[in-house]
Coordinates of C-alpha atoms in Angstrom, one line a residue:
X74 CA -0.2 0.0 0.0
X75 CA 1.2 3.3 -1.3
X76 CA 2.3 5.7 2.2
X77 CA -0.1 8.4 1.4
X78 CA -3.0 6.0 1.4
X79 CA -2.2 4.8 4.5
X80 CA -1.2 7.5 7.0
X81 CA -4.6 9.2 5.0
X82 CA -6.5 6.1 6.4
X83 CA -4.8 5.9 9.6
X84 CA -5.6 10.0 10.2
X85 CA -9.6 9.3 9.7
X86 CA -9.4 6.4 12.5
X87 CA -7.9 8.8 14.3
X88 CA -11.2 10.7 14.9
X89 CA -13.3 7.9 16.8
X90 CA -12.2 7.0 20.5
X91 CA -11.3 3.2 20.3
X92 CA -9.9 2.2 23.9
X93 CA -8.2 -1.3 23.0
X94 CA -4.4 -1.7 22.3
X95 CA -2.2 -4.8 21.2
X96 CA -4.8 -5.4 18.7
X97 CA -4.5 -4.7 15.1
X98 CA -5.9 -1.8 12.7
X99 CA -8.2 -4.8 11.0
X100 CA -9.3 -5.0 14.0
X101 CA -9.9 -1.8 15.0
X102 CA -11.4 -0.8 11.9
X103 CA -14.1 -3.9 12.5
X104 CA -14.9 -3.1 15.8
X105 CA -15.8 0.9 14.4
X106 CA -17.8 -0.3 11.5
X107 CA -19.7 -3.0 13.3
X108 CA -20.5 -0.3 16.3
X109 CA -24.5 0.6 16.1
X110 CA -24.5 2.3 18.8
X111 CA -21.5 4.4 17.6
X112 CA -24.0 5.0 14.5
X113 CA -27.1 5.6 16.0
X114 CA -25.3 8.4 18.6
X115 CA -23.5 10.2 15.7
X116 CA -25.8 9.3 12.9
X117 CA -26.8 13.5 12.8
X118 CA -23.5 14.7 12.5
X119 CA -23.0 16.4 8.6
X120 CA -19.1 14.5 8.4
X121 CA -20.2 10.7 10.4
X122 CA -21.8 9.3 7.0
X123 CA -18.9 9.9 5.2
X124 CA -16.3 8.9 7.6
X125 CA -18.0 5.7 7.7
X126 CA -18.6 5.0 4.3
X127 CA -14.7 5.6 3.6
X128 CA -13.8 2.8 6.1
X129 CA -16.4 0.5 5.0
X130 CA -14.5 0.7 1.7
X131 CA -10.9 -0.1 3.5
X132 CA -9.8 -3.4 2.8
X133 CA -8.7 -4.4 6.6
X134 CA -6.3 -6.8 5.5
X135 CA -4.3 -4.7 4.2
X136 CA -3.5 -3.6 8.0
X137 CA -3.4 -6.5 9.7
X138 CA 0.3 -6.1 10.0
X139 CA -0.3 -2.7 11.4
X140 CA -1.3 -2.7 15.4
X141 CA -2.8 -0.3 17.7
X142 CA 0.3 0.5 19.9
X143 CA -1.1 3.7 22.7
X144 CA -3.5 6.4 22.5
X145 CA -3.1 9.6 24.6
X146 CA -6.7 11.1 24.9
X147 CA -6.6 14.6 26.3
X148 CA -9.9 15.1 24.3
X149 CA -12.1 16.3 27.8
X150 CA -9.9 19.3 28.4
X151 CA -7.0 20.3 26.4
X152 CA -8.7 19.1 23.1
X153 CA -5.6 16.8 22.3
X154 CA -6.2 12.5 20.4
X155 CA -3.2 11.0 18.8
X156 CA -2.8 7.3 18.5
X157 CA 0.6 5.3 17.5
X158 CA -0.1 2.7 15.5
X159 CA 2.9 0.5 15.0
X160 CA 4.3 -2.9 12.2
X161 CA 7.8 -4.8 11.9
X162 CA 9.9 -1.4 11.2
X163 CA 8.1 1.8 12.4
X164 CA 6.2 3.8 15.0
X165 CA 3.1 6.1 13.1
X166 CA 2.4 8.9 15.7
X167 CA -0.9 10.2 14.4
X168 CA -2.8 13.5 15.6
X169 CA -6.7 14.3 15.3
X170 CA -8.1 16.9 13.7
X171 CA -10.1 19.4 15.4
X172 CA -13.6 18.6 15.8
X173 CA -17.0 20.5 16.7
X174 CA -19.0 20.4 20.5
X175 CA -19.7 17.3 20.9
X176 CA -23.4 17.6 22.1
X177 CA -24.1 13.9 22.2
X178 CA -21.8 12.6 24.6
X179 CA -19.7 15.5 25.5
X180 CA -16.0 13.7 24.7
X181 CA -15.1 17.5 23.6
X182 CA -16.6 21.2 23.9
X183 CA -14.7 24.4 21.2
X184 CA -11.3 23.5 22.6
X185 CA -10.1 22.5 19.0
X186 CA -11.4 25.4 17.6
X187 CA -10.3 28.3 20.4
X188 CA -6.8 26.8 20.0
X189 CA -7.2 27.1 16.1
X190 CA -8.0 30.8 16.4
X191 CA -4.9 31.3 18.3
X192 CA -2.4 30.0 16.0
X193 CA -2.3 33.6 14.3
X194 CA -0.4 34.9 18.0
X195 CA 3.3 34.7 17.3
X196 CA 3.8 31.9 19.7
X197 CA 2.8 27.8 20.2
X198 CA -0.5 27.0 21.1
X199 CA -1.2 25.4 24.0
X200 CA -2.1 22.0 22.2
X201 CA 1.4 22.2 19.4
X202 CA 2.9 22.7 23.3
X203 CA 0.8 19.7 25.1
X204 CA 1.5 17.3 22.1
X205 CA 4.8 17.7 21.6
X206 CA 5.2 17.0 25.8
X207 CA 3.0 14.4 25.4
X208 CA 5.4 13.1 22.2
X209 CA 8.4 13.0 24.3
X210 CA 6.7 11.2 26.8
X211 CA 6.8 8.3 24.8
X212 CA 10.4 6.2 25.1
X213 CA 11.7 6.1 21.1
X214 CA 13.9 3.4 20.1
X215 CA 12.5 2.8 16.1
X216 CA 12.2 5.4 13.7
X217 CA 8.8 6.9 13.1
X218 CA 6.2 9.0 11.1
X219 CA 4.5 11.6 11.9
X220 CA 0.6 12.3 10.3
X221 CA -2.3 14.1 10.7
X222 CA -5.3 15.6 8.8
X223 CA -6.1 19.1 9.7
X224 CA -5.2 20.2 12.8
X225 CA -3.9 17.3 13.7
X226 CA -1.5 17.6 10.0
X227 CA -0.6 20.9 12.0
X228 CA 0.4 19.5 15.2
X229 CA 2.5 16.6 13.2
X230 CA 4.5 19.7 11.5
X231 CA 4.9 21.7 14.4
X232 CA 6.9 18.4 16.4
X233 CA 8.3 17.6 13.3
X234 CA 10.0 21.2 13.4
X235 CA 10.6 21.8 17.3
X236 CA 11.4 18.7 18.5
X237 CA 15.2 17.8 20.5
X238 CA 17.6 17.3 17.6
X239 CA 18.8 13.7 18.8
X240 CA 15.1 12.8 17.3
X241 CA 15.8 13.5 13.8
X242 CA 17.5 10.8 12.9
X243 CA 15.0 8.3 14.2
X244 CA 12.0 10.7 11.5
X245 CA 11.3 8.8 8.8
X246 CA 8.7 11.5 7.4
X247 CA 5.6 13.4 7.6
X248 CA 2.4 12.8 5.8
X249 CA -0.5 16.2 6.3
X250 CA -3.8 15.8 5.3
X251 CA -5.7 19.5 4.2
X252 CA -3.6 21.1 7.0
X253 CA -2.5 24.8 8.1
X254 CA 0.5 25.4 7.9
X255 CA 3.2 27.5 10.1
X256 CA 3.5 31.2 10.6
X257 CA 5.9 33.0 9.9
X258 CA 6.9 34.0 13.1
X259 CA 7.1 30.5 13.9
X260 CA 9.3 29.4 10.6
X261 CA 12.0 32.3 12.1
X262 CA 12.6 30.4 15.3
X263 CA 13.1 27.3 13.8
X264 CA 14.9 28.9 10.4
X265 CA 17.8 26.3 10.1
X266 CA 15.7 23.3 10.1
X267 CA 12.7 24.7 8.2
X268 CA 15.5 25.6 5.0
X269 CA 17.3 22.0 5.6
X270 CA 17.0 20.1 2.3
X271 CA 17.3 16.9 4.1
X272 CA 14.6 18.3 6.7
X273 CA 12.2 19.3 4.1
X274 CA 12.9 15.7 1.6
X275 CA 10.7 14.2 5.0
X276 CA 7.4 16.1 4.1
X277 CA 4.6 15.2 2.8
X278 CA 1.9 17.8 2.2
X279 CA -1.7 16.8 0.6
X280 CA -4.1 19.0 -0.1
X281 CA -8.0 19.0 -1.9
X282 CA -8.0 21.4 -4.8
X283 CA -11.4 22.9 -3.0
X284 CA -9.7 22.6 0.8
X285 CA -10.0 26.6 2.4
X286 CA -8.3 25.2 5.9
X287 CA -5.2 24.7 4.4
X288 CA -4.6 28.2 2.6
X289 CA -3.8 29.2 6.3
X290 CA 0.0 30.2 7.0
X291 CA 3.0 28.8 5.4
X292 CA 4.0 25.8 3.9
X293 CA 7.4 24.3 4.1
X294 CA 7.5 22.8 1.0
X295 CA 5.1 23.1 -2.0
X296 CA 2.1 21.1 -1.8
X297 CA 0.8 18.2 -3.5
X298 CA -2.7 18.7 -4.8
X299 CA -5.3 15.9 -5.2
X300 CA -8.5 15.9 -6.9
X301 CA -11.7 16.1 -5.2
X302 CA -15.0 13.7 -5.4
X303 CA -17.2 16.5 -4.4
X304 CA -17.7 19.6 -6.2
X305 CA -17.2 23.4 -4.5
X306 CA -20.2 25.6 -5.3
X307 CA -21.6 26.6 -1.7
X308 CA -20.6 26.6 1.9
X309 CA -21.6 23.3 2.8
X310 CA -19.8 21.5 0.3
X311 CA -16.9 24.0 1.5
X312 CA -17.3 22.0 4.4
X313 CA -17.4 18.7 3.2
X314 CA -14.6 19.4 1.2
X315 CA -12.3 19.8 3.9
X316 CA -12.9 16.1 4.9
X317 CA -10.5 13.1 4.5
X318 CA -13.9 11.1 2.1
X319 CA -14.0 14.3 -0.1
X320 CA -10.5 12.4 -1.8
X321 CA -10.5 11.1 -4.9
X322 CA -9.0 7.7 -5.0
X323 CA -8.0 5.7 -8.3
X324 CA -6.2 2.6 -8.0
X325 CA -5.1 3.3 -4.1
X326 CA -3.6 6.3 -4.6
X327 CA -4.4 10.3 -4.4
X328 CA -5.6 11.5 -8.0
X329 CA -3.4 14.4 -8.6
X330 CA -4.4 17.7 -9.5
X331 CA -2.1 20.6 -11.0
X332 CA -3.5 24.4 -9.0
X333 CA -6.4 25.0 -5.8
X334 CA -9.7 25.5 -7.1
X335 CA -11.1 28.8 -7.4
X336 CA -12.5 29.5 -3.8
X337 CA -9.5 28.3 -1.9
X338 CA -7.3 30.8 -4.1
X339 CA -9.5 33.9 -3.3
X340 CA -9.7 32.6 0.6
X341 CA -5.5 32.1 0.3
X342 CA -6.1 36.2 -1.1
X343 CA -8.5 36.9 1.7
X344 CA -6.2 36.2 4.5
X345 CA -2.8 37.5 3.8
X346 CA -4.1 40.9 2.9
X347 CA -6.4 40.9 5.8
X348 CA -4.0 39.6 8.8
X349 CA -0.7 41.1 6.9
X350 CA -1.3 44.1 8.4
X351 CA -3.6 44.2 10.9
X352 CA -2.4 45.2 14.4
X353 CA -1.9 43.1 17.3
X354 CA -4.6 45.2 19.6
X355 CA -6.8 44.8 16.3
X356 CA -5.5 41.1 16.4
X357 CA -6.5 40.4 20.2
X358 CA -10.2 41.9 20.2
X359 CA -10.9 39.3 17.0
X360 CA -9.6 36.8 18.7
X361 CA -11.8 37.6 21.8
X362 CA -14.7 37.6 20.0
X363 CA -14.2 34.1 19.1
X364 CA -13.2 33.3 22.3
X365 CA -17.0 34.2 23.4
X366 CA -18.1 32.2 20.7
X367 CA -16.3 29.1 21.9
X368 CA -17.3 30.0 25.7
X369 CA -20.8 29.8 24.4
X370 CA -21.2 26.0 24.5
X371 CA -23.7 26.3 21.3
X372 CA -23.6 23.7 18.7
X373 CA -22.1 23.8 15.1
X374 CA -25.9 25.1 13.9
X375 CA -26.8 27.1 16.5
X376 CA -22.9 29.1 16.4
X377 CA -23.5 29.3 12.9
X378 CA -26.7 31.1 12.9
X379 CA -25.4 33.5 16.3
X380 CA -21.9 34.5 13.9
X381 CA -23.9 35.2 10.3
X382 CA -26.1 37.6 12.4
X383 CA -23.1 39.0 13.8
X384 CA -21.6 39.6 10.5
X385 CA -24.8 40.8 9.0
X386 CA -23.9 44.0 11.6
X387 CA -21.0 44.9 9.4
X388 CA -22.6 44.1 6.1
X389 CA -25.6 43.9 4.5
X390 CA -24.9 40.8 1.4
X391 CA -27.0 38.4 4.1
X392 CA -30.0 40.6 5.2
X393 CA -32.6 38.6 2.5
X394 CA -31.5 35.4 3.1
X395 CA -32.4 33.0 6.0
X396 CA -30.1 30.6 7.5
X397 CA -31.3 27.8 5.3
X398 CA -30.6 29.7 2.6
X399 CA -27.3 30.5 3.7
X400 CA -25.7 26.6 3.6
X401 CA -26.3 26.2 -0.1
X402 CA -26.2 29.9 -1.5
X403 CA -23.5 29.4 -4.8
X404 CA -20.1 31.9 -4.2
X405 CA -21.4 33.0 -7.6
X406 CA -24.3 34.2 -6.5
X407 CA -22.7 36.4 -3.5
X408 CA -20.5 37.6 -6.0
X409 CA -23.3 39.0 -7.7
X410 CA -25.1 40.3 -4.5
X411 CA -21.9 41.9 -3.5
X412 CA -22.2 43.6 -7.4
X413 CA -25.7 44.8 -7.1
X414 CA -25.1 46.1 -3.5
X415 CA -22.0 48.1 -4.7
X416 CA -24.2 49.7 -7.6
X417 CA -26.6 50.7 -6.1
X418 CA -24.7 52.2 -3.7
X419 CA -22.6 53.9 -6.0
X420 CA -25.8 54.8 -8.0
X421 CA -27.5 56.1 -4.9
X422 CA -24.2 58.7 -3.8
X423 CA -24.1 60.0 -7.5
X424 CA -24.4 58.5 -11.4
X425 CA -23.3 60.5 -12.9
X426 CA -19.7 59.7 -11.5
X427 CA -20.3 55.9 -12.2
X428 CA -17.1 54.6 -14.1
X429 CA -18.2 50.9 -15.0
X430 CA -14.5 50.3 -15.7
X431 CA -13.6 51.7 -12.1
X432 CA -16.6 49.8 -10.3
X433 CA -15.8 46.1 -12.2
X434 CA -11.9 46.5 -11.4
X435 CA -12.7 45.5 -7.7
X436 CA -14.0 42.4 -8.8
X437 CA -11.8 41.0 -11.5
X438 CA -9.2 41.4 -9.4
X439 CA -10.8 38.6 -7.4
X440 CA -11.2 36.8 -10.3
X441 CA -7.6 37.6 -11.8
X442 CA -6.4 35.7 -8.9
X443 CA -9.2 32.9 -9.0
X444 CA -9.0 32.2 -12.7
X445 CA -5.5 32.7 -13.3
X446 CA -4.6 30.5 -16.5
X447 CA -8.1 30.6 -17.7
X448 CA -7.8 34.2 -19.7
X449 CA -10.8 33.6 -22.0
X450 CA -12.9 32.8 -19.3
X451 CA -12.1 35.9 -18.1
X452 CA -12.6 38.4 -20.4
X453 CA -16.1 36.6 -21.1
X454 CA -17.1 37.0 -17.8
X455 CA -15.7 40.9 -17.8
X456 CA -18.1 41.8 -21.0
X457 CA -21.1 39.7 -19.1
X458 CA -20.1 41.8 -16.2
X459 CA -20.2 45.0 -17.5
X460 CA -22.8 44.4 -20.2
X461 CA -25.4 43.9 -16.9
X462 CA -24.0 47.2 -15.3
X463 CA -24.9 48.9 -18.9
X464 CA -28.5 48.1 -18.7
X465 CA -28.7 48.3 -15.0
X466 CA -27.7 52.0 -15.5
X467 CA -29.9 52.1 -18.5
X468 CA -33.2 50.7 -16.6
X469 CA -32.2 53.3 -13.8
X470 CA -32.4 56.2 -16.5
X471 CA -35.2 55.4 -17.7
X472 CA -36.9 55.3 -14.6
X473 CA -35.8 58.6 -13.7
X474 CA -36.8 59.8 -16.5
X475 CA -40.1 58.0 -15.7
X476 CA -40.6 59.7 -12.7
X477 CA -39.6 63.0 -14.0
X478 CA -42.1 63.1 -16.8
X479 CA -45.2 61.9 -13.9
X480 CA -43.9 65.2 -11.9
X481 CA -44.0 67.5 -14.3
X482 CA -47.7 65.6 -15.1
X483 CA -48.5 66.4 -11.8
X484 CA -47.2 70.1 -11.6
X485 CA -49.0 71.0 -14.7

């Protein structure tokens, strides 16, 4: 089995609580798939069905020679969870990614996400430090791999970057999936190792073409992009694309692709432009608001509504959209709404000062970044966009003329 497939499967298994050790991963896989209570408890969770289906499609015999060696589960406190798997030659440290509030069995709250937003600070987060500490507590005599999905992949990268020099000879490789990168300040702390070619050769960073989480922060090496099995035209699909079950496999391997799709590229541009120049005081205010969200103990659905409500206090794009519609509204629709709203505001100020080219440039800039290499489509978009604006202006002019005539008739 290819390493990229092996660590993808182990990363998925790390999301399930399993208290047996010294059993094969084949047995672990069978126990989880056949756990009917687990299915009853978490059937309503949006990602559960996809995760279970992916596990059901795995061939257990491929994992017969890998055993569950240990598990560190601090989910109730820090949120850090990782498994140690082992075969005849290697140990595999596989870190669990971020989880939302467990409203069923209350295994975890919002610790993972509270820690995620703190990654914007110029210092290691609590989860990163605890993961490193727990990693050190396990004696190491054999070569080992580090792996994980999402925040789990970030923890694997951090440990590889920050661990003691005497352990480097035992590090066989690092495999991450849809993981956020490392902040620039963290890169500066470990510049020598981060820039070491022999260290970089051990890193294998995989990203779904439609994933946005991996757009956060800096990459130690260029990532390998793979195709998604899902579309990405609205918020619900965007969420699912981050999960491992969205990976497209052919012949047991991830299917490569050249670039990220449009939406993740736009997110990357936004994050860079927004956070790059943000003052520390402003950043702390933003993090404080996030802490309020995560300390509320609201469910994901409830939290989503609160966040949308707060966003609506600052922008009016969502005024006439219900919560259910927000989940499925397409990104193209949002862009069109933004253009229409901006145009209306501009016309309301002074229609005589409207310049079509100037107006559309705000949106063209984003599309140039998103559609790089697709000049034909971009030019077509510009032409269609300008035509819509011209038609709208003509309609407004016509409306004003009709209103003026009506006023004259009234006066007459």
